[in-house]
CSV table of C-alpha atoms and ligand atoms in Angstrom, one decimal:
chain,number,residue,atom,x,y,z
S,51,MET,CA,-9.1,11.2,-23.8
S,52,ASN,CA,-7.8,10.8,-20.6
S,53,LEU,CA,-3.6,10.3,-20.7
S,54,LEU,CA,-4.1,6.8,-19.2
S,55,LYS,CA,-5.9,5.1,-21.4
S,56,LYS,CA,-4.3,5.5,-24.2
S,57,ILE,CA,-0.8,3.9,-23.2
S,58,ASN,CA,-0.8,0.4,-23.9
S,59,TYR,CA,1.2,-1.5,-21.2
S,60,ASN,CA,2.5,-4.4,-23.1
S,61,TRP,CA,5.8,-4.3,-20.8
S,62,ILE,CA,4.6,-7.0,-18.6
S,63,LYS,CA,4.1,-9.5,-20.7
S,64,LYS,CA,8.1,-9.8,-21.7
S,65,PHE,CA,6.9,-12.1,-18.2
S,66,SER,CA,5.7,-15.1,-16.9
S,67,TYR,CA,2.4,-13.9,-14.7
S,68,PRO,CA,2.8,-13.2,-12.2
S,69,LEU,CA,5.0,-11.1,-12.3
S,70,ILE,CA,7.2,-11.9,-8.9
S,71,ILE,CA,9.8,-8.7,-7.8
S,72,ALA,CA,11.7,-10.5,-4.3
S,73,GLY,CA,14.6,-9.2,-2.5
S,74,PRO,CA,15.9,-7.6,0.6
S,75,CYS,CA,14.1,-4.2,1.8
S,76,SER,CA,17.6,-2.9,1.7
S,77,ALA,CA,21.0,-4.0,0.5
S,78,GLU,CA,23.3,-4.1,3.6
S,79,ASN,CA,26.5,-6.5,1.8
S,80,GLU,CA,27.9,-7.7,-1.0
S,81,GLU,CA,27.5,-11.1,1.0
S,82,GLN,CA,24.3,-10.3,1.5
S,83,ILE,CA,22.9,-9.8,-2.0
S,84,LEU,CA,24.5,-12.8,-3.4
S,85,ASN,CA,23.2,-14.9,-1.2
S,86,ILE,CA,19.7,-14.1,-1.4
S,87,THR,CA,19.7,-13.8,-5.0
S,88,LYS,CA,21.5,-17.3,-5.1
S,89,ASN,CA,18.5,-18.7,-2.8
S,90,ILE,CA,15.3,-17.2,-4.4
S,91,ASP,CA,13.8,-19.3,-6.4
S,92,LYS,CA,14.2,-18.5,-9.6
S,93,SER,CA,12.1,-19.8,-11.7
S,94,TYR,CA,9.3,-17.4,-9.7
S,95,VAL,CA,11.3,-14.9,-9.0
S,96,GLU,CA,12.1,-12.9,-12.2
S,97,VAL,CA,13.7,-9.6,-10.6
S,98,LEU,CA,15.4,-8.9,-7.6
S,99,ARG,CA,14.7,-5.7,-5.3
S,100,ALA,CA,16.8,-4.3,-2.9
S,101,GLY,CA,16.9,-0.4,-1.8
S,102,ILE,CA,20.2,1.1,-1.7
S,103,TRP,CA,18.6,4.9,-0.5
S,104,LYS,CA,16.1,4.2,1.8
S,105,PRO,CA,13.5,6.8,3.2
S,106,ARG,CA,13.1,6.4,6.7
S,107,THR,CA,10.8,7.9,9.0
S,108,LYS,CA,13.1,8.9,11.6
S,109,PRO,CA,16.8,10.1,11.2
S,110,GLY,CA,19.6,8.2,12.4
S,111,LEU,CA,18.2,5.0,11.3
S,112,PHE,CA,20.6,2.7,8.6
S,113,GLU,CA,19.4,5.2,5.5
S,114,GLY,CA,21.0,2.6,2.8
S,115,VAL,CA,24.4,1.5,1.4
S,116,GLY,CA,23.9,4.3,-1.9
S,117,GLU,CA,26.2,3.9,-5.3
S,118,LYS,CA,28.5,0.4,-4.1
S,119,GLY,CA,25.1,-1.6,-2.8
S,120,LEU,CA,24.5,-0.6,-7.1
S,121,LYS,CA,27.7,-2.9,-8.0
S,122,TRP,CA,26.8,-5.4,-5.5
S,123,LEU,CA,22.9,-5.9,-7.5
S,124,ILE,CA,25.0,-5.9,-10.9
S,125,LYS,CA,27.2,-8.6,-9.4
S,126,ALA,CA,24.2,-10.8,-8.8
S,127,LYS,CA,22.4,-9.9,-11.9
S,128,LYS,CA,25.3,-11.4,-13.9
S,129,LYS,CA,25.9,-14.6,-11.5
S,130,TYR,CA,22.6,-15.5,-11.6
S,131,ASN,CA,20.9,-14.2,-14.8
S,132,ILE,CA,18.1,-12.1,-13.2
S,133,LEU,CA,16.8,-8.2,-14.0
S,134,LEU,CA,17.6,-5.7,-11.2
S,135,SER,CA,15.1,-3.4,-9.2
S,136,THR,CA,15.7,-1.0,-7.0
S,137,GLU,CA,14.0,2.5,-5.2
S,138,VAL,CA,14.5,6.4,-6.9
S,139,ALA,CA,13.7,9.4,-4.7
S,140,ASN,CA,15.4,12.5,-6.5
S,141,GLU,CA,17.2,13.2,-9.7
S,142,GLU,CA,20.8,12.2,-8.9
S,143,HIS,CA,19.2,8.8,-7.6
S,144,VAL,CA,17.9,8.1,-10.9
S,145,LYS,CA,21.2,9.4,-13.0
S,146,THR,CA,22.9,7.4,-10.6
S,147,ALA,CA,20.5,3.6,-11.6
S,148,LEU,CA,21.0,4.4,-15.2
S,149,LYS,CA,24.1,4.6,-14.9
S,150,TYR,CA,24.8,0.9,-14.0
S,151,ASP,CA,21.1,0.3,-16.5
S,152,ILE,CA,19.0,-1.3,-13.6
S,153,ASP,CA,15.8,-2.6,-15.1
S,154,ILE,CA,13.7,-1.6,-12.9
S,155,LEU,CA,13.3,1.6,-11.3
S,156,TRP,CA,10.0,2.0,-8.8
S,157,ILE,CA,9.2,5.5,-6.7
S,158,GLY,CA,8.6,5.0,-3.0
S,159,ALA,CA,5.2,5.7,-0.8
S,160,ARG,CA,6.6,8.7,0.4
S,161,SER,CA,7.9,10.1,-2.9
S,162,THR,CA,4.6,9.8,-4.5
S,163,CYS,CA,2.6,12.2,-2.0
S,164,ASN,CA,4.9,14.9,-3.4
S,165,PRO,CA,4.0,16.4,-7.2
S,166,PHE,CA,7.6,17.9,-6.8
S,167,THR,CA,9.5,14.7,-6.1
S,168,VAL,CA,7.6,12.7,-8.9
S,169,GLN,CA,8.1,15.8,-11.4
S,170,GLU,CA,11.5,15.9,-10.7
S,171,ILE,CA,11.9,11.8,-11.5
S,172,ALA,CA,10.2,12.1,-14.5
S,173,ASN,CA,11.9,14.6,-16.3
S,174,THR,CA,15.1,12.9,-15.6
S,175,LEU,CA,13.3,9.9,-17.0
S,176,LYS,CA,12.3,11.3,-19.9
S,177,ASN,CA,12.3,9.2,-23.0
S,178,THR,CA,13.7,5.8,-21.1
S,179,ASN,CA,12.7,3.0,-21.4
S,180,LYS,CA,13.3,1.5,-18.6
S,181,ILE,CA,10.0,0.0,-16.5
S,182,ILE,CA,9.3,2.6,-13.9
S,183,LEU,CA,6.8,1.5,-10.9
S,184,ILE,CA,4.8,4.0,-8.5
S,185,LYS,CA,3.6,3.2,-5.4
S,186,ASN,CA,0.6,4.2,-3.8
S,187,PRO,CA,0.8,7.4,-2.2
S,188,LEU,CA,0.9,6.8,2.0
S,189,ASN,CA,-2.8,8.8,2.0
S,190,LEU,CA,-5.7,7.1,0.2
S,191,ASP,CA,-5.7,9.7,-2.6
S,192,ILE,CA,-6.0,7.9,-5.8
S,193,ASP,CA,-5.7,11.1,-8.2
S,194,LEU,CA,-2.7,12.2,-6.6
S,195,TRP,CA,-1.2,8.1,-7.4
S,196,LEU,CA,-2.4,8.4,-11.4
S,197,GLY,CA,-0.9,12.1,-11.1
S,198,GLY,CA,2.0,10.5,-10.9
S,199,VAL,CA,1.5,8.4,-13.5
S,200,GLU,CA,0.2,10.9,-15.2
S,201,ARG,CA,3.7,13.3,-15.3
S,202,LEU,CA,5.7,9.8,-16.3
S,203,ILE,CA,3.5,9.8,-19.1
S,204,ASN,CA,3.9,13.4,-20.1
S,205,ASN,CA,7.5,12.6,-20.4
S,206,ASN,CA,7.1,10.1,-22.8
S,207,ILE,CA,7.7,7.1,-20.2
S,208,LYS,CA,5.9,3.8,-22.1
S,209,ASN,CA,6.8,1.2,-19.4
S,210,ILE,CA,5.0,2.1,-16.4
S,211,GLY,CA,3.1,0.3,-13.9
S,212,LEU,CA,1.6,0.3,-10.1
S,213,ILE,CA,2.8,-1.0,-6.9
S,214,HIS,CA,0.1,-1.2,-4.1
S,215,ARG,CA,1.5,-0.9,-0.6
S,216,GLY,CA,-1.3,0.0,1.2
S,217,PHE,CA,-2.7,2.9,3.2
S,218,SER,CA,-2.0,4.7,6.5
S,219,LEU,CA,-5.8,5.1,7.8
S,220,TYR,CA,-6.0,5.8,11.0
S,221,LYS,CA,-4.2,3.5,13.4
S,222,SER,CA,-4.6,0.2,11.7
S,223,LYS,CA,-4.0,-3.1,14.4
S,224,THR,CA,-5.0,-5.9,11.7
S,225,TYR,CA,-2.1,-4.4,9.1
S,226,ARG,CA,0.8,-2.3,8.6
S,227,ASN,CA,-1.1,-0.1,5.9
S,228,ILE,CA,-4.3,-0.9,5.0
S,229,PRO,CA,-4.9,-2.2,1.6
S,230,CYS,CA,-8.3,-0.7,0.7
S,231,TRP,CA,-8.9,-3.3,-2.0
S,232,LEU,CA,-11.7,-2.1,-3.7
S,233,GLU,CA,-10.7,1.4,-4.3
S,234,VAL,CA,-7.4,0.1,-5.9
S,235,LEU,CA,-9.5,-2.4,-8.0
S,236,THR,CA,-11.9,0.3,-9.5
S,237,ILE,CA,-8.0,1.3,-11.0
S,238,LYS,CA,-7.7,-2.2,-12.6
S,239,LYS,CA,-11.2,-1.8,-14.2
S,240,GLU,CA,-10.9,1.4,-15.2
S,241,TYR,CA,-7.1,1.0,-16.6
S,242,PRO,CA,-6.9,-2.7,-17.5
S,243,LYS,CA,-3.9,-2.3,-19.5
S,244,LEU,CA,-1.7,-0.3,-16.7
S,245,PRO,CA,-0.2,-3.4,-14.7
S,246,ILE,CA,-0.4,-3.7,-10.9
S,247,ILE,CA,1.7,-5.7,-8.4
S,248,CYS,CA,0.8,-6.1,-5.0
S,249,ASP,CA,3.4,-5.3,-2.3
S,250,PRO,CA,1.7,-7.6,0.5
S,251,SER,CA,5.0,-6.7,2.8
S,252,HIS,CA,4.2,-3.2,3.3
S,253,ILE,CA,0.6,-3.4,3.5
S,254,THR,CA,1.0,-6.6,6.3
S,255,GLY,CA,4.3,-5.5,7.7
S,256,ASN,CA,4.3,-8.8,9.4
S,257,SER,CA,5.7,-12.5,7.6
S,258,ASN,CA,3.1,-14.6,9.2
S,259,LYS,CA,0.7,-12.3,6.7
S,260,ILE,CA,2.0,-12.5,3.8
S,261,TYR,CA,0.9,-15.7,2.3
S,262,GLU,CA,-3.1,-14.4,3.2
S,263,ILE,CA,-2.4,-10.6,1.1
S,264,SER,CA,-0.4,-12.2,-1.8
S,265,LYS,CA,-3.1,-15.5,-2.3
S,266,LYS,CA,-6.1,-12.2,-2.2
S,267,ALA,CA,-3.9,-10.2,-4.9
S,268,ILE,CA,-3.5,-12.9,-6.8
S,269,ASP,CA,-6.9,-13.7,-6.8
S,270,PHE,CA,-8.5,-10.4,-7.8
S,271,GLY,CA,-6.5,-10.4,-10.5
S,272,TYR,CA,-3.1,-8.9,-9.7
S,273,ASP,CA,-0.5,-8.5,-12.5
S,274,GLY,CA,2.7,-9.1,-10.0
S,275,LEU,CA,3.6,-9.9,-6.2
S,276,MET,CA,6.2,-7.5,-4.3
S,277,ILE,CA,7.6,-9.4,-1.5
S,278,GLU,CA,11.1,-8.5,0.8
S,279,THR,CA,12.9,-11.4,1.3
S,280,HIS,CA,15.7,-12.0,3.4
S,281,ASN,CA,18.4,-15.1,4.2
S,282,ASN,CA,18.0,-13.5,7.7
S,283,PRO,CA,15.1,-12.0,8.5
S,284,LYS,CA,15.5,-11.0,12.6
S,285,GLU,CA,18.6,-9.6,11.5
S,286,ALA,CA,17.5,-7.4,9.0
S,287,LEU,CA,18.3,-3.4,8.9
S,288,SER,CA,15.4,-2.6,7.8
S,289,ASP,CA,11.7,-4.1,8.1
S,290,SER,CA,12.7,-6.8,9.8
S,291,ASN,CA,9.1,-7.9,11.0
S,292,GLN,CA,7.8,-8.2,7.2
S,293,GLN,CA,10.8,-10.0,5.6
S,294,ILE,CA,10.6,-13.7,4.8
S,295,THR,CA,13.1,-15.9,4.3
S,296,PRO,CA,13.8,-17.3,0.4
S,297,ASN,CA,12.5,-20.7,1.1
S,298,TYR,CA,9.1,-19.6,3.1
S,299,LEU,CA,8.6,-17.5,-0.5
S,300,THR,CA,8.6,-20.5,-2.6
S,301,GLU,CA,6.7,-22.6,0.2
S,302,ILE,CA,3.5,-19.4,-0.5
S,303,LEU,CA,4.7,-19.2,-3.9
S,304,ASN,CA,3.9,-23.0,-4.5
S,305,LYS,CA,0.8,-22.9,-2.5
S,306,ILE,CA,-0.5,-20.1,-4.4
S,307,LEU,CA,0.4,-20.7,-7.9
S,308,LEU,CA,1.1,-24.1,-8.1
S,309,LYS,CA,-2.1,-25.3,-6.9
S,310,LYS,CA,-4.8,-22.6,-7.8
S,311,GLU,CA,-6.1,-22.2,-11.5
S,312,ILE,CA,-5.1,-18.7,-12.1
S,313,ASN,CA,-7.9,-16.9,-14.0
S,314,LYS,CA,-5.9,-13.5,-14.4
S,315,LYS,CA,-9.5,-11.9,-15.1
S,316,TYR,CA,-11.0,-13.1,-12.2
S,317,ILE,CA,-12.5,-10.7,-9.8
S,318,ASN,CA,-14.1,-12.1,-6.8
S,319,ASP,CA,-16.9,-9.4,-6.9
S,320,LEU,CA,-18.1,-11.0,-3.2
S,321,ASN,CA,-14.9,-10.9,-1.8
S,322,LEU,CA,-14.0,-7.6,-2.6
S,323,TYR,CA,-17.2,-6.4,-1.0
S,324,ARG,CA,-16.5,-8.4,1.7
S,325,ASN,CA,-13.4,-6.9,2.4
S,326,ASN,CA,-14.4,-3.7,2.2
S,327,LEU,CA,-17.1,-3.9,4.7
S,328,LEU,CA,-14.1,-4.8,7.5
S,329,GLU,CA,-12.0,-1.9,6.3
S,330,ILE,CA,-15.1,-0.2,6.6
S,331,ASP,CA,-15.9,-1.6,9.9
S,332,GLU,CA,-12.2,-1.3,11.1
S,333,ASN,CA,-12.9,2.4,10.8
S,334,ILE,CA,-15.9,2.9,12.2
S,335,ILE,CA,-14.7,1.3,15.5
S,336,TYR,CA,-11.7,3.6,15.6
S,337,LEU,CA,-13.9,6.7,14.9
S,338,LEU,CA,-16.4,5.3,17.5
S,339,HIS,CA,-13.7,5.2,20.1
S,340,ASN,CA,-12.2,8.6,19.6
S,341,ARG,CA,-15.8,9.8,19.6
S,342,LEU,CA,-16.1,7.9,23.9
S,343,ILE,CA,-12.5,9.4,24.4
S,344,THR,CA,-14.7,13.1,23.7
S,345,SER,CA,-17.6,12.6,25.4
S,346,LYS,CA,-15.6,11.1,28.2
S,347,ASN,CA,-13.7,14.8,28.6
S,348,ILE,CA,-16.7,17.0,27.9
S,349,GLY,CA,-18.0,15.1,31.0
S,350,VAL,CA,-15.3,15.8,33.0
S,351,LEU,CA,-16.2,19.7,32.1
S,352,LYS,CA,-19.4,19.3,32.9
S,353,LYS,CA,-18.8,17.9,36.4
S,354,LYS,CA,-16.0,20.5,36.8
S,355,HIS,CA,-18.9,23.2,36.0
S,356,ASN,CA,-21.6,21.8,37.5
S,357,LEU,CA,-23.7,20.9,34.6
S,358,GLU,CA,-26.4,18.8,33.4
S,359,ILE,CA,-25.1,15.5,31.9
S,360,ILE,CA,-28.0,15.8,29.5
S,361,GLN,CA,-28.5,19.3,27.9
S,362,LYS,CA,-31.8,18.6,25.8
S,363,GLU,CA,-31.0,21.2,23.7
S,364,LYS,CA,-27.7,20.4,22.6
S,365,MET,CA,-29.5,17.0,22.1
S,366,LEU,CA,-32.0,18.7,19.5
S,367,GLU,CA,-29.0,20.3,18.1
S,368,LEU,CA,-27.5,17.5,17.3
S,369,LYS,CA,-30.7,15.5,16.2
S,370,LYS,CA,-31.2,18.3,13.6
S,371,PHE,CA,-27.7,18.6,12.3
S,372,TYR,CA,-27.8,14.4,11.8
S,373,LYS,CA,-31.1,14.8,10.1
S,374,GLU,CA,-29.5,17.6,7.4
S,375,ILE,CA,-26.8,15.2,6.5
S,376,CYS,CA,-29.0,12.5,5.9
S,377,LYS,CA,-31.4,14.6,3.6
S,378,LYS,CA,-28.2,15.8,1.5
S,379,ILE,CA,-27.0,12.7,1.1
S,380,ASN,CA,-31.0,10.5,1.2
S,381,LEU,CA,-30.6,8.4,3.5
S,382,ASP,CA,-32.9,6.8,5.8
S,383,GLU,CA,-33.1,9.0,8.9
S,384,LYS,CA,-34.6,6.4,11.1
S,385,TYR,CA,-31.8,4.3,10.7
S,386,ILE,CA,-29.1,6.9,11.6
S,387,GLN,CA,-31.5,7.9,14.2
S,388,THR,CA,-31.9,4.7,16.0
S,389,LEU,CA,-27.9,3.9,15.8
S,390,PHE,CA,-26.9,7.4,18.0
S,391,ASP,CA,-29.5,6.9,20.2
S,392,PHE,CA,-27.8,4.1,21.1
S,393,ILE,CA,-24.6,6.2,21.1
S,394,HIS,CA,-25.5,9.0,23.2
S,395,LYS,CA,-26.9,5.7,25.7
S,396,LYS,CA,-23.1,4.7,25.4
S,397,SER,CA,-22.0,8.2,25.7
S,398,ILE,CA,-24.4,9.6,28.5
S,399,GLU,CA,-22.6,6.4,31.0
S,400,THR,CA,-19.7,7.3,30.2
S,401,GLN,CA,-20.0,11.0,31.7
S,402,ILE,CA,-22.2,9.3,35.0
S,403,ILE,CA,-19.3,6.7,35.7
F,185,LIG,C1,10.4,-0.3,0.1
F,185,LIG,O1,10.2,-1.2,-0.1
F,185,LIG,O2,11.8,-1.2,0.9
F,185,LIG,C2,10.2,1.1,1.0
F,185,LIG,C3,10.0,1.8,1.0
F,185,LIG,O3,8.5,0.7,0.5
F,185,LIG,P1,7.6,1.8,0.6
F,185,LIG,O4,7.4,3.2,-0.1
F,185,LIG,O5,6.4,1.3,0.0
F,185,LIG,O6,7.5,2.8,2.1
F,186,LIG,MN1,10.5,-2.2,3.1
């Protein structure tokens, strides 16, 4: 039997529904941590988040304050009676976080991409009762993500959950990381006992869009939200565009959770498919754009070498190519042919100009 089906993830039931995790992208100084914890609405937020070790895309950026940040978190925990969470990316991080008795550890998107890293973390966490959350990998590879969960289960770790933070596909202008709801909700349907928390901050990359994604996640029946919250987002040392103030966080949560009847099991299939269509269309547009650029380059070469723009043999070859693909996947050949007639017409126009 599938490992993931064997496990009963009861840990989430100890929290209110939905579980709200909030706090800054990064711990910056003691005062910042204490102020944010003071200002977030503890009637909603049960867990404080703060990155101590920050995986940055480029060197030379703020890479986190390290171990001393955990001391600030402990102070906040004692003063405001809140649970703590932080990201771990290697054996040393795990050992340090465990030394400070941090309640929830999460594996970041960049780490989930690397099976060696996940294995190292899982081995170091062996037999732990801590809650371990694993973010989706950067790329849309559900097996890699679930493989990470299996590595944890294999190390007798029982309190596991997923964090959905979106995927980097092409160059999305709508969101920092495309949510790909359909794929993630398929996991939810298949493994209903594996909690899924949505991270609207890293999906949107934009403080103005946190509400819409958080609402969608709750409508889809997610178990919780992780939202980056900072007293002064503009001055934040990392992810300043996507962090929201504690006041705005409360406003959003009031809107989503108070005025709406929440039914955890309710999944709006229509919305789900509509969202999926939007994502597919976005990708089609980017691909068509790439195709036109390539066509234009071909046009330049043809001109340089005095070749005809319309090369009948090439056209026939392409038609045959499309036909074979359609046959393989049982797709209406005429539909694809008509579509490509239009696409080719535009390519020819681009080459003539
Ligand atoms: C974070 O939570 O601040 C973070 C680095 O997220 P991700 O791993 O999703 O990029
Ligand atoms: Mn962040």
